[in-house]
CSV table of C-alpha atoms in Angstrom, one decimal:
chain,number,residue,atom,x,y,z
A,1,UNK,CA,112.2,-23.0,-80.4
A,2,UNK,CA,112.1,-26.2,-82.4
A,3,UNK,CA,111.3,-29.1,-80.0
A,4,UNK,CA,110.7,-31.9,-82.7
A,5,UNK,CA,113.3,-34.7,-82.7
A,6,UNK,CA,113.7,-37.7,-84.9
A,7,UNK,CA,115.5,-41.0,-84.9
A,8,UNK,CA,118.7,-40.8,-86.9
A,9,UNK,CA,121.2,-43.0,-88.7
A,10,UNK,CA,124.6,-42.5,-90.1
A,11,UNK,CA,126.9,-44.0,-92.7
A,12,UNK,CA,130.5,-43.6,-93.6
A,13,UNK,CA,131.4,-42.4,-97.1
A,14,UNK,CA,134.8,-42.1,-98.9
A,15,UNK,CA,135.5,-39.1,-101.0
A,16,UNK,CA,139.2,-39.7,-101.8
A,17,UNK,CA,141.8,-41.9,-100.4
A,18,UNK,CA,142.5,-39.3,-97.8
A,19,UNK,CA,139.2,-37.7,-97.3
A,20,UNK,CA,136.1,-39.4,-95.9
A,21,UNK,CA,133.0,-38.4,-94.0
A,22,UNK,CA,130.0,-39.6,-91.9
A,23,UNK,CA,126.5,-38.6,-93.2
A,24,UNK,CA,124.0,-38.1,-90.4
A,25,UNK,CA,120.2,-38.0,-91.3
A,26,UNK,CA,116.7,-38.9,-90.0
A,27,UNK,CA,115.8,-42.5,-90.6
A,28,UNK,CA,112.4,-41.7,-92.2
A,29,UNK,CA,112.5,-39.9,-95.5
A,30,UNK,CA,109.4,-37.8,-94.8
A,31,UNK,CA,111.1,-36.3,-91.7
A,32,UNK,CA,114.1,-34.8,-93.6
A,33,UNK,CA,114.4,-31.2,-94.3
A,34,UNK,CA,115.8,-30.0,-97.7
A,35,UNK,CA,118.8,-28.6,-96.0
A,36,UNK,CA,122.2,-30.2,-96.2
A,37,UNK,CA,125.1,-29.1,-93.9
A,38,UNK,CA,128.8,-29.6,-94.4
A,39,UNK,CA,130.7,-29.7,-91.1
A,40,UNK,CA,134.6,-29.5,-91.2
A,41,UNK,CA,137.6,-28.3,-89.2
A,42,UNK,CA,140.7,-26.8,-90.6
A,43,UNK,CA,143.1,-29.3,-89.0
A,44,UNK,CA,141.4,-32.7,-88.5
A,45,UNK,CA,138.1,-34.6,-88.7
A,46,UNK,CA,134.7,-33.9,-87.1
A,47,UNK,CA,133.2,-37.3,-87.8
A,48,UNK,CA,131.5,-37.8,-84.5
A,49,UNK,CA,131.3,-34.2,-83.3
A,50,UNK,CA,128.2,-32.9,-81.5
A,51,UNK,CA,126.7,-30.6,-84.3
A,52,UNK,CA,126.2,-33.5,-86.7
A,53,UNK,CA,123.9,-35.9,-84.6
A,54,UNK,CA,122.2,-32.9,-83.0
A,55,UNK,CA,121.3,-31.3,-86.3
A,56,UNK,CA,120.2,-34.6,-87.8
A,57,UNK,CA,117.9,-35.2,-84.9
A,58,UNK,CA,116.1,-31.9,-85.9
A,59,UNK,CA,115.6,-33.1,-89.5
A,60,UNK,CA,118.8,-31.8,-91.3
A,61,UNK,CA,121.3,-33.9,-93.3
A,62,UNK,CA,124.8,-33.4,-92.2
A,63,UNK,CA,128.1,-34.4,-93.7
A,64,UNK,CA,130.9,-34.4,-91.1
A,65,UNK,CA,134.1,-34.6,-93.1
A,66,UNK,CA,137.8,-34.0,-92.7
A,67,UNK,CA,140.7,-32.2,-94.5
A,68,UNK,CA,143.0,-34.6,-96.4
A,69,UNK,CA,146.1,-33.3,-94.7
A,70,UNK,CA,146.0,-31.1,-91.6
A,71,UNK,CA,149.6,-29.9,-92.2
A,72,UNK,CA,148.9,-29.2,-95.9
A,73,UNK,CA,148.7,-25.7,-97.6
A,74,UNK,CA,145.3,-24.0,-97.1
A,75,UNK,CA,144.3,-24.1,-100.7
A,76,UNK,CA,144.3,-28.0,-100.5
A,77,UNK,CA,141.8,-27.7,-97.6
A,78,UNK,CA,139.6,-25.4,-99.6
A,79,UNK,CA,139.4,-28.0,-102.3
A,80,UNK,CA,138.5,-30.6,-99.7
A,81,UNK,CA,135.6,-28.4,-98.6
A,82,UNK,CA,134.5,-28.1,-102.2
A,83,UNK,CA,134.5,-31.9,-102.7
A,84,UNK,CA,132.3,-32.4,-99.6
A,85,UNK,CA,130.0,-29.6,-100.5
A,86,UNK,CA,129.6,-31.1,-104.1
A,87,UNK,CA,128.7,-34.4,-102.5
A,88,UNK,CA,126.0,-32.8,-100.4
A,89,UNK,CA,124.6,-30.8,-103.2
A,90,UNK,CA,124.0,-34.0,-105.1
A,91,UNK,CA,122.5,-35.9,-102.2
A,92,UNK,CA,119.0,-37.0,-102.6
A,93,UNK,CA,116.3,-34.5,-101.4
A,94,UNK,CA,118.8,-31.6,-100.7
A,95,UNK,CA,117.6,-28.2,-102.0
A,96,UNK,CA,120.0,-26.0,-100.2
A,97,UNK,CA,123.4,-26.3,-98.5
A,98,UNK,CA,125.0,-24.7,-95.5
A,99,UNK,CA,128.7,-24.6,-94.4
A,100,UNK,CA,129.3,-25.1,-90.7
A,101,UNK,CA,132.6,-23.9,-89.3
A,102,UNK,CA,133.5,-24.3,-85.5
A,103,UNK,CA,136.6,-23.0,-83.8
A,104,UNK,CA,139.3,-23.1,-86.4
A,105,UNK,CA,136.9,-24.5,-88.9
A,106,UNK,CA,135.4,-21.1,-89.2
A,107,UNK,CA,138.7,-19.9,-90.6
A,108,UNK,CA,138.3,-22.6,-93.3
A,109,UNK,CA,134.6,-22.1,-94.1
A,110,UNK,CA,134.8,-18.3,-94.2
A,111,UNK,CA,137.6,-18.4,-96.7
A,112,UNK,CA,136.0,-21.1,-98.7
A,113,UNK,CA,132.8,-19.2,-99.1
A,114,UNK,CA,134.6,-16.0,-99.9
A,115,UNK,CA,136.5,-17.6,-102.8
A,116,UNK,CA,133.3,-19.4,-103.9
A,117,UNK,CA,131.3,-16.1,-104.1
A,118,UNK,CA,134.1,-13.9,-105.5
A,119,UNK,CA,136.8,-16.0,-107.1
A,120,UNK,CA,140.3,-16.6,-105.9
A,121,UNK,CA,141.5,-13.2,-107.0
A,122,UNK,CA,140.3,-11.6,-103.7
A,123,UNK,CA,143.1,-13.3,-102.0
A,124,UNK,CA,145.8,-12.6,-104.6
A,125,UNK,CA,146.3,-8.8,-104.1
A,126,UNK,CA,149.8,-7.4,-103.2
A,127,UNK,CA,148.7,-6.8,-99.5
A,128,UNK,CA,148.6,-10.5,-98.7
A,129,UNK,CA,151.6,-12.1,-96.9
A,130,UNK,CA,151.3,-14.8,-99.6
A,131,UNK,CA,148.9,-14.9,-102.4
A,132,UNK,CA,146.4,-17.7,-102.7
A,133,UNK,CA,147.3,-20.0,-105.6
A,134,UNK,CA,144.9,-20.4,-108.5
A,135,UNK,CA,142.4,-23.2,-108.3
A,136,UNK,CA,139.3,-24.4,-110.1
A,137,UNK,CA,135.9,-22.7,-109.5
A,138,UNK,CA,134.5,-23.8,-106.2
A,139,UNK,CA,130.7,-24.4,-105.7
A,140,UNK,CA,128.8,-21.9,-103.4
A,141,UNK,CA,126.9,-22.8,-100.3
A,142,UNK,CA,123.6,-21.0,-99.7
A,143,UNK,CA,124.4,-20.0,-96.1
A,144,UNK,CA,127.1,-20.1,-93.5
A,145,UNK,CA,127.2,-20.9,-89.7
A,146,UNK,CA,130.2,-20.0,-87.6
A,147,UNK,CA,129.9,-21.5,-84.1
A,148,UNK,CA,132.2,-20.4,-81.4
A,149,UNK,CA,134.7,-19.3,-84.0
A,150,UNK,CA,138.1,-18.2,-82.9
A,151,UNK,CA,139.6,-15.0,-84.4
A,152,UNK,CA,141.2,-17.0,-87.2
A,153,UNK,CA,144.1,-19.5,-87.1
A,154,UNK,CA,146.5,-16.8,-87.8
A,155,UNK,CA,145.5,-14.7,-84.9
A,156,UNK,CA,145.3,-17.8,-82.6
A,157,UNK,CA,149.0,-18.5,-83.5
A,158,UNK,CA,149.9,-14.9,-82.7
A,159,UNK,CA,148.2,-14.9,-79.2
A,160,UNK,CA,149.8,-18.2,-78.3
A,161,UNK,CA,153.4,-17.3,-79.1
A,162,UNK,CA,155.8,-17.6,-76.2
A,163,UNK,CA,157.6,-14.3,-76.3
A,164,UNK,CA,160.5,-15.5,-74.2
A,165,UNK,CA,161.8,-17.9,-76.8
A,166,UNK,CA,165.3,-17.3,-78.0
A,167,UNK,CA,165.6,-20.2,-80.5
A,168,UNK,CA,162.8,-21.2,-82.8
A,169,UNK,CA,163.4,-25.0,-82.3
A,170,UNK,CA,164.1,-25.0,-78.6
A,171,UNK,CA,162.5,-23.8,-75.4
A,172,UNK,CA,165.5,-24.4,-73.1
A,173,UNK,CA,166.7,-20.8,-73.1
A,174,UNK,CA,163.9,-18.4,-72.3
A,175,UNK,CA,164.3,-14.6,-71.8
A,176,UNK,CA,163.2,-13.6,-68.3
A,177,UNK,CA,160.2,-11.5,-67.6
A,178,UNK,CA,157.5,-13.1,-69.7
A,179,UNK,CA,156.4,-16.1,-67.6
A,180,UNK,CA,152.6,-16.0,-67.2
A,181,UNK,CA,152.8,-18.4,-64.3
A,182,UNK,CA,155.3,-16.6,-62.2
A,183,UNK,CA,153.5,-14.9,-59.2
A,184,UNK,CA,156.0,-12.1,-59.5
A,185,UNK,CA,154.4,-11.2,-62.8
A,186,UNK,CA,150.8,-11.4,-61.4
A,187,UNK,CA,150.0,-15.1,-61.7
A,188,UNK,CA,147.4,-16.6,-59.2
A,189,UNK,CA,145.8,-20.0,-59.9
A,190,UNK,CA,142.4,-18.6,-58.9
A,191,UNK,CA,142.8,-15.6,-61.3
A,192,UNK,CA,145.8,-13.7,-62.4
A,193,UNK,CA,146.1,-9.9,-62.5
A,194,UNK,CA,149.0,-8.8,-64.7
A,195,UNK,CA,150.1,-5.2,-64.6
A,196,UNK,CA,149.4,-2.9,-67.5
A,197,UNK,CA,153.2,-2.7,-68.1
A,198,UNK,CA,153.6,-6.5,-68.1
A,199,UNK,CA,150.7,-6.9,-70.6
A,200,UNK,CA,152.0,-4.2,-72.9
A,201,UNK,CA,155.5,-5.7,-72.9
A,202,UNK,CA,154.1,-9.2,-73.4
A,203,UNK,CA,152.0,-8.1,-76.5
A,204,UNK,CA,155.0,-6.1,-77.9
A,205,UNK,CA,157.3,-9.1,-77.6
A,206,UNK,CA,154.7,-11.4,-79.2
A,207,UNK,CA,154.3,-9.0,-82.1
A,208,UNK,CA,158.1,-8.8,-82.6
A,209,UNK,CA,158.4,-12.5,-82.6
A,210,UNK,CA,155.5,-12.9,-84.9
A,211,UNK,CA,157.1,-10.4,-87.4
A,212,UNK,CA,160.4,-12.4,-87.2
A,213,UNK,CA,158.7,-15.7,-87.9
A,214,UNK,CA,156.9,-14.3,-91.0
A,215,UNK,CA,160.1,-12.7,-92.3
A,216,UNK,CA,161.9,-16.0,-91.9
A,217,UNK,CA,159.3,-18.0,-93.5
A,218,UNK,CA,159.0,-15.7,-96.5
A,219,UNK,CA,162.9,-15.9,-96.9
A,220,UNK,CA,162.7,-19.7,-96.9
A,221,UNK,CA,159.8,-19.7,-99.4
A,222,UNK,CA,161.7,-17.5,-101.8
A,223,UNK,CA,164.6,-20.1,-101.7
A,224,UNK,CA,162.3,-23.0,-102.1
A,225,UNK,CA,160.6,-21.5,-105.1
A,226,UNK,CA,164.0,-20.6,-106.6
A,227,UNK,CA,165.2,-24.2,-106.3
A,228,UNK,CA,167.6,-23.5,-103.5
A,229,UNK,CA,165.5,-24.8,-100.5
A,230,UNK,CA,166.3,-27.8,-98.5
A,231,UNK,CA,163.6,-29.7,-100.4
A,232,UNK,CA,162.0,-29.2,-103.9
A,233,UNK,CA,158.4,-28.5,-102.6
A,234,UNK,CA,158.4,-27.3,-99.0
A,235,UNK,CA,160.4,-27.3,-95.8
A,236,UNK,CA,159.7,-28.4,-92.1
A,237,UNK,CA,159.2,-25.5,-89.8
A,238,UNK,CA,159.4,-26.0,-86.0
A,239,UNK,CA,158.1,-23.1,-83.9
A,240,UNK,CA,158.8,-23.8,-80.2
A,241,UNK,CA,156.2,-22.2,-78.0
A,242,UNK,CA,154.0,-21.6,-81.1
A,243,UNK,CA,151.1,-24.1,-80.8
A,244,UNK,CA,147.6,-22.5,-80.7
A,245,UNK,CA,146.0,-25.5,-78.9
A,246,UNK,CA,144.3,-24.6,-75.5
A,247,UNK,CA,147.0,-25.7,-73.0
A,248,UNK,CA,149.6,-23.5,-74.6
A,249,UNK,CA,150.5,-20.1,-73.1
A,250,UNK,CA,147.8,-17.4,-73.6
A,251,UNK,CA,147.4,-14.4,-71.4
A,252,UNK,CA,143.8,-13.7,-71.7
A,253,UNK,CA,142.5,-17.0,-70.4
A,254,UNK,CA,144.6,-16.5,-67.3
A,255,UNK,CA,143.7,-12.9,-66.6
A,256,UNK,CA,140.0,-13.0,-67.3
A,257,UNK,CA,139.6,-9.2,-67.3
A,258,UNK,CA,140.8,-9.3,-70.9
A,259,UNK,CA,138.4,-10.0,-73.8
A,260,UNK,CA,135.7,-10.5,-71.2
A,261,UNK,CA,132.6,-8.7,-72.7
A,262,UNK,CA,131.0,-7.5,-75.9
A,263,UNK,CA,130.9,-3.8,-76.9
A,264,UNK,CA,127.3,-3.9,-77.9
A,265,UNK,CA,124.1,-5.8,-76.9
A,266,UNK,CA,123.2,-9.1,-78.4
A,267,UNK,CA,120.7,-12.0,-77.9
A,268,UNK,CA,121.7,-14.3,-75.0
A,269,UNK,CA,120.1,-17.8,-74.7
A,270,UNK,CA,119.6,-18.7,-71.0
A,271,UNK,CA,119.3,-22.0,-69.3
A,272,UNK,CA,115.5,-22.0,-69.6
A,273,UNK,CA,115.8,-21.2,-73.3
A,274,UNK,CA,114.6,-17.6,-72.7
A,275,UNK,CA,116.4,-15.0,-74.8
A,276,UNK,CA,117.4,-11.6,-73.6
A,277,UNK,CA,119.2,-8.8,-75.3
A,278,UNK,CA,122.2,-7.4,-73.3
A,279,UNK,CA,126.0,-6.9,-73.2
A,280,UNK,CA,127.4,-10.4,-73.3
A,281,UNK,CA,129.9,-11.2,-70.5
A,282,UNK,CA,132.3,-14.2,-70.4
A,283,UNK,CA,131.6,-16.6,-67.6
A,284,UNK,CA,135.0,-18.5,-67.9
A,285,UNK,CA,137.4,-19.3,-65.0
A,286,UNK,CA,141.1,-19.2,-65.4
A,287,UNK,CA,142.1,-22.4,-67.3
A,288,UNK,CA,145.7,-23.4,-66.5
A,289,UNK,CA,148.2,-23.3,-63.7
A,290,UNK,CA,151.4,-24.5,-65.4
A,291,UNK,CA,153.6,-23.2,-68.2
A,292,UNK,CA,153.7,-25.7,-71.0
A,293,UNK,CA,156.2,-23.9,-73.1
A,294,UNK,CA,158.8,-26.6,-72.5
A,295,UNK,CA,156.5,-29.3,-73.7
A,296,UNK,CA,156.9,-30.5,-77.4
A,297,UNK,CA,153.4,-32.2,-77.1
A,298,UNK,CA,151.5,-29.1,-76.2
A,299,UNK,CA,153.5,-26.0,-77.0
A,300,UNK,CA,155.4,-26.7,-80.2
A,301,UNK,CA,154.0,-26.1,-83.6
A,302,UNK,CA,155.5,-28.7,-86.0
A,303,UNK,CA,154.5,-27.4,-89.5
A,304,UNK,CA,155.9,-26.4,-92.8
A,305,UNK,CA,156.9,-23.2,-94.4
A,306,UNK,CA,154.0,-23.2,-96.8
A,307,UNK,CA,151.5,-24.4,-94.3
A,308,UNK,CA,152.6,-21.7,-91.8
A,309,UNK,CA,152.3,-18.9,-94.4
A,310,UNK,CA,148.9,-20.0,-95.7
A,311,UNK,CA,147.3,-21.3,-92.6
A,312,UNK,CA,148.8,-19.7,-89.4
A,313,UNK,CA,150.0,-16.2,-89.7
A,314,UNK,CA,148.8,-12.6,-89.8
A,315,UNK,CA,150.5,-9.2,-89.9
A,316,UNK,CA,150.1,-6.8,-87.0
A,317,UNK,CA,151.0,-3.1,-86.1
A,318,UNK,CA,150.6,-2.1,-82.5
A,319,UNK,CA,149.0,-5.5,-81.6
A,320,UNK,CA,147.2,-5.7,-78.2
A,321,UNK,CA,143.8,-6.3,-76.6
A,322,UNK,CA,141.7,-5.0,-73.8
A,323,UNK,CA,138.4,-6.1,-72.2
A,324,UNK,CA,136.4,-5.8,-75.4
A,325,UNK,CA,138.5,-6.3,-78.5
A,326,UNK,CA,141.7,-7.0,-80.3
A,327,UNK,CA,143.6,-4.1,-81.9
A,328,UNK,CA,146.5,-3.7,-84.4
A,329,UNK,CA,145.6,-6.8,-86.4
A,330,UNK,CA,145.6,-6.5,-90.2
A,331,UNK,CA,142.6,-8.7,-90.9
A,332,UNK,CA,143.3,-8.6,-94.7
A,333,UNK,CA,146.9,-9.5,-94.6
A,334,UNK,CA,146.1,-13.3,-94.7
A,335,UNK,CA,143.3,-15.7,-95.5
A,336,UNK,CA,143.6,-17.3,-92.1
A,337,UNK,CA,141.6,-14.6,-90.4
A,338,UNK,CA,137.9,-15.2,-90.1
A,339,UNK,CA,137.0,-11.5,-89.6
A,340,UNK,CA,138.9,-10.5,-92.8
A,341,UNK,CA,137.5,-13.5,-94.8
A,342,UNK,CA,133.9,-12.7,-93.8
A,343,UNK,CA,134.1,-9.3,-95.4
A,344,UNK,CA,133.6,-11.1,-98.7
A,345,UNK,CA,130.6,-13.3,-97.8
A,346,UNK,CA,127.1,-12.2,-98.4
A,347,UNK,CA,124.9,-15.2,-98.1
A,348,UNK,CA,122.8,-15.6,-94.9
A,349,UNK,CA,125.1,-15.9,-91.9
A,350,UNK,CA,124.6,-17.2,-88.4
A,351,UNK,CA,127.3,-16.4,-85.8
A,352,UNK,CA,127.1,-17.8,-82.3
A,353,UNK,CA,129.4,-17.6,-79.2
A,354,UNK,CA,129.6,-19.8,-76.1
A,355,UNK,CA,130.1,-17.7,-73.0
A,356,UNK,CA,131.9,-20.4,-71.0
A,357,UNK,CA,134.6,-20.4,-73.7
A,358,UNK,CA,137.6,-18.0,-73.9
A,359,UNK,CA,137.0,-17.6,-77.7
A,360,UNK,CA,133.4,-16.4,-77.5
A,361,UNK,CA,134.3,-12.7,-78.2
A,362,UNK,CA,135.4,-13.4,-81.7
A,363,UNK,CA,131.8,-13.6,-82.6
A,364,UNK,CA,131.3,-9.9,-82.2
A,365,UNK,CA,134.3,-9.0,-84.4
A,366,UNK,CA,133.1,-11.3,-87.2
A,367,UNK,CA,129.5,-9.9,-87.0
A,368,UNK,CA,130.7,-6.4,-87.2
A,369,UNK,CA,132.9,-7.2,-90.3
A,370,UNK,CA,130.3,-9.1,-92.1
A,371,UNK,CA,128.8,-7.0,-94.9
A,372,UNK,CA,125.6,-8.9,-95.7
A,373,UNK,CA,122.2,-7.7,-94.4
A,374,UNK,CA,121.0,-11.2,-93.6
A,375,UNK,CA,123.2,-11.9,-90.5
A,376,UNK,CA,122.3,-13.1,-87.1
A,377,UNK,CA,124.3,-13.3,-83.9
A,378,UNK,CA,123.5,-14.9,-80.6
A,379,UNK,CA,125.3,-16.4,-77.5
A,380,UNK,CA,124.6,-19.4,-75.3
A,381,UNK,CA,124.9,-18.8,-71.6
A,382,UNK,CA,127.4,-21.0,-69.9
A,383,UNK,CA,128.2,-23.2,-72.9
A,384,UNK,CA,131.7,-24.5,-73.4
A,385,UNK,CA,133.7,-24.3,-76.6
A,386,UNK,CA,132.3,-27.8,-77.6
A,387,UNK,CA,128.6,-26.7,-76.7
A,388,UNK,CA,128.3,-28.7,-73.4
A,389,UNK,CA,127.8,-26.8,-70.1
A,390,UNK,CA,131.3,-25.4,-68.9
A,391,UNK,CA,131.3,-26.9,-65.4
A,392,UNK,CA,134.0,-24.4,-64.0
A,393,UNK,CA,132.2,-21.3,-65.3
A,394,UNK,CA,130.6,-18.7,-63.0
A,395,UNK,CA,126.9,-19.5,-62.5
A,396,UNK,CA,127.1,-23.2,-63.3
A,397,UNK,CA,124.8,-25.2,-63.9
A,398,UNK,CA,123.4,-23.7,-67.1
A,399,UNK,CA,120.7,-26.3,-68.1
A,400,UNK,CA,121.0,-28.2,-71.4
A,401,UNK,CA,123.2,-25.9,-73.3
A,402,UNK,CA,123.4,-28.4,-76.3
A,403,UNK,CA,119.7,-28.4,-76.6
A,404,UNK,CA,119.4,-24.7,-76.3
A,405,UNK,CA,122.1,-24.1,-78.9
A,406,UNK,CA,120.9,-26.4,-81.6
A,407,UNK,CA,117.2,-25.6,-81.1
A,408,UNK,CA,118.1,-22.1,-81.8
A,409,UNK,CA,120.0,-23.1,-84.9
A,410,UNK,CA,117.2,-25.3,-86.1
A,411,UNK,CA,114.9,-22.4,-86.1
A,412,UNK,CA,117.4,-20.2,-88.1
A,413,UNK,CA,117.8,-23.0,-90.6
A,414,UNK,CA,114.1,-23.5,-91.0
A,415,UNK,CA,113.7,-19.8,-92.1
A,416,UNK,CA,116.2,-20.5,-95.0
A,417,UNK,CA,113.7,-22.8,-96.5
A,418,UNK,CA,110.6,-20.7,-95.7
């Protein structure tokens, strides 16, 4: 693997009054590769995030940028990516560009490249919950990297919905029988074991609530567009127990038998940087010991009707999951699902999962849905969602997971310019 590292520098740039970025690059011009990377998340900024300095140390130029409005419509965020990519494509010495999506950023980058390659019409068919609005032609990247992607922001909202909620704006009155942290339901701080019946009922109730949320949001959107909404352009939308952030209720991080291993064999990067090919197993431990559903800070999604419909929902029929995959998800019902978006992407693709993270298994679903022939998948043993070693994972310590991950990426990137 690549073991050459360079001294780096960074500088802040301003793209618009709401969008900026930090460019990371080697200090010496002769040490720079001709590859420029755009790193962004769908809901915030990645100015100082690990991939930017790590890839710059290996010779690449990285623009870590932000979306102008995290609660804005998805289309606005795609235009933010296009602006950052145009900047990188015009940067001195850059010969090829790569999009880097991490976590929910993979939703953004996969949708962006799908539109850039095919046009916005691919997301305007009648099957979509809402059609993507028209926008100017977006520049294409030459490759895409998706690192520890989730299943898409729409799916992460679904799997985080508290099924016991009886009012969308309050968590004070909860239906009994759905508390993940009740020992009567199978909770244990060292590892929960929920019954098949409890899991089936939980998934069914989540699906029913998800369907109700979509129906309500579509009803409000129709009124807004008819001039009968509470405001001319959009409306606030509060979803109690609907936040997709990590501390919120999720069943599979508590009962680690679920979504615990891949179906097929893939490359696994070990602590000593050796690579084996095997079925990839999660090493995660149960994460939480308290129900956060009553907390506004952690468990409530404060969004808008348009943002929810374009960024945070997906249709399902018979939703559920077992040890290896999710089922019943209509990946093509929205553009906030990475596996559905990736069906339209044909440039070289690198997908990586971190086995200390509860989202690692999305990598396999994305890989299977990707139509291109030039696609690579690998996993990093014991790495957390943010690439550092997961200290509470089974088998800790795992060596320098950051080095192992980005050395592997550097080799893949080098091949793009070969």
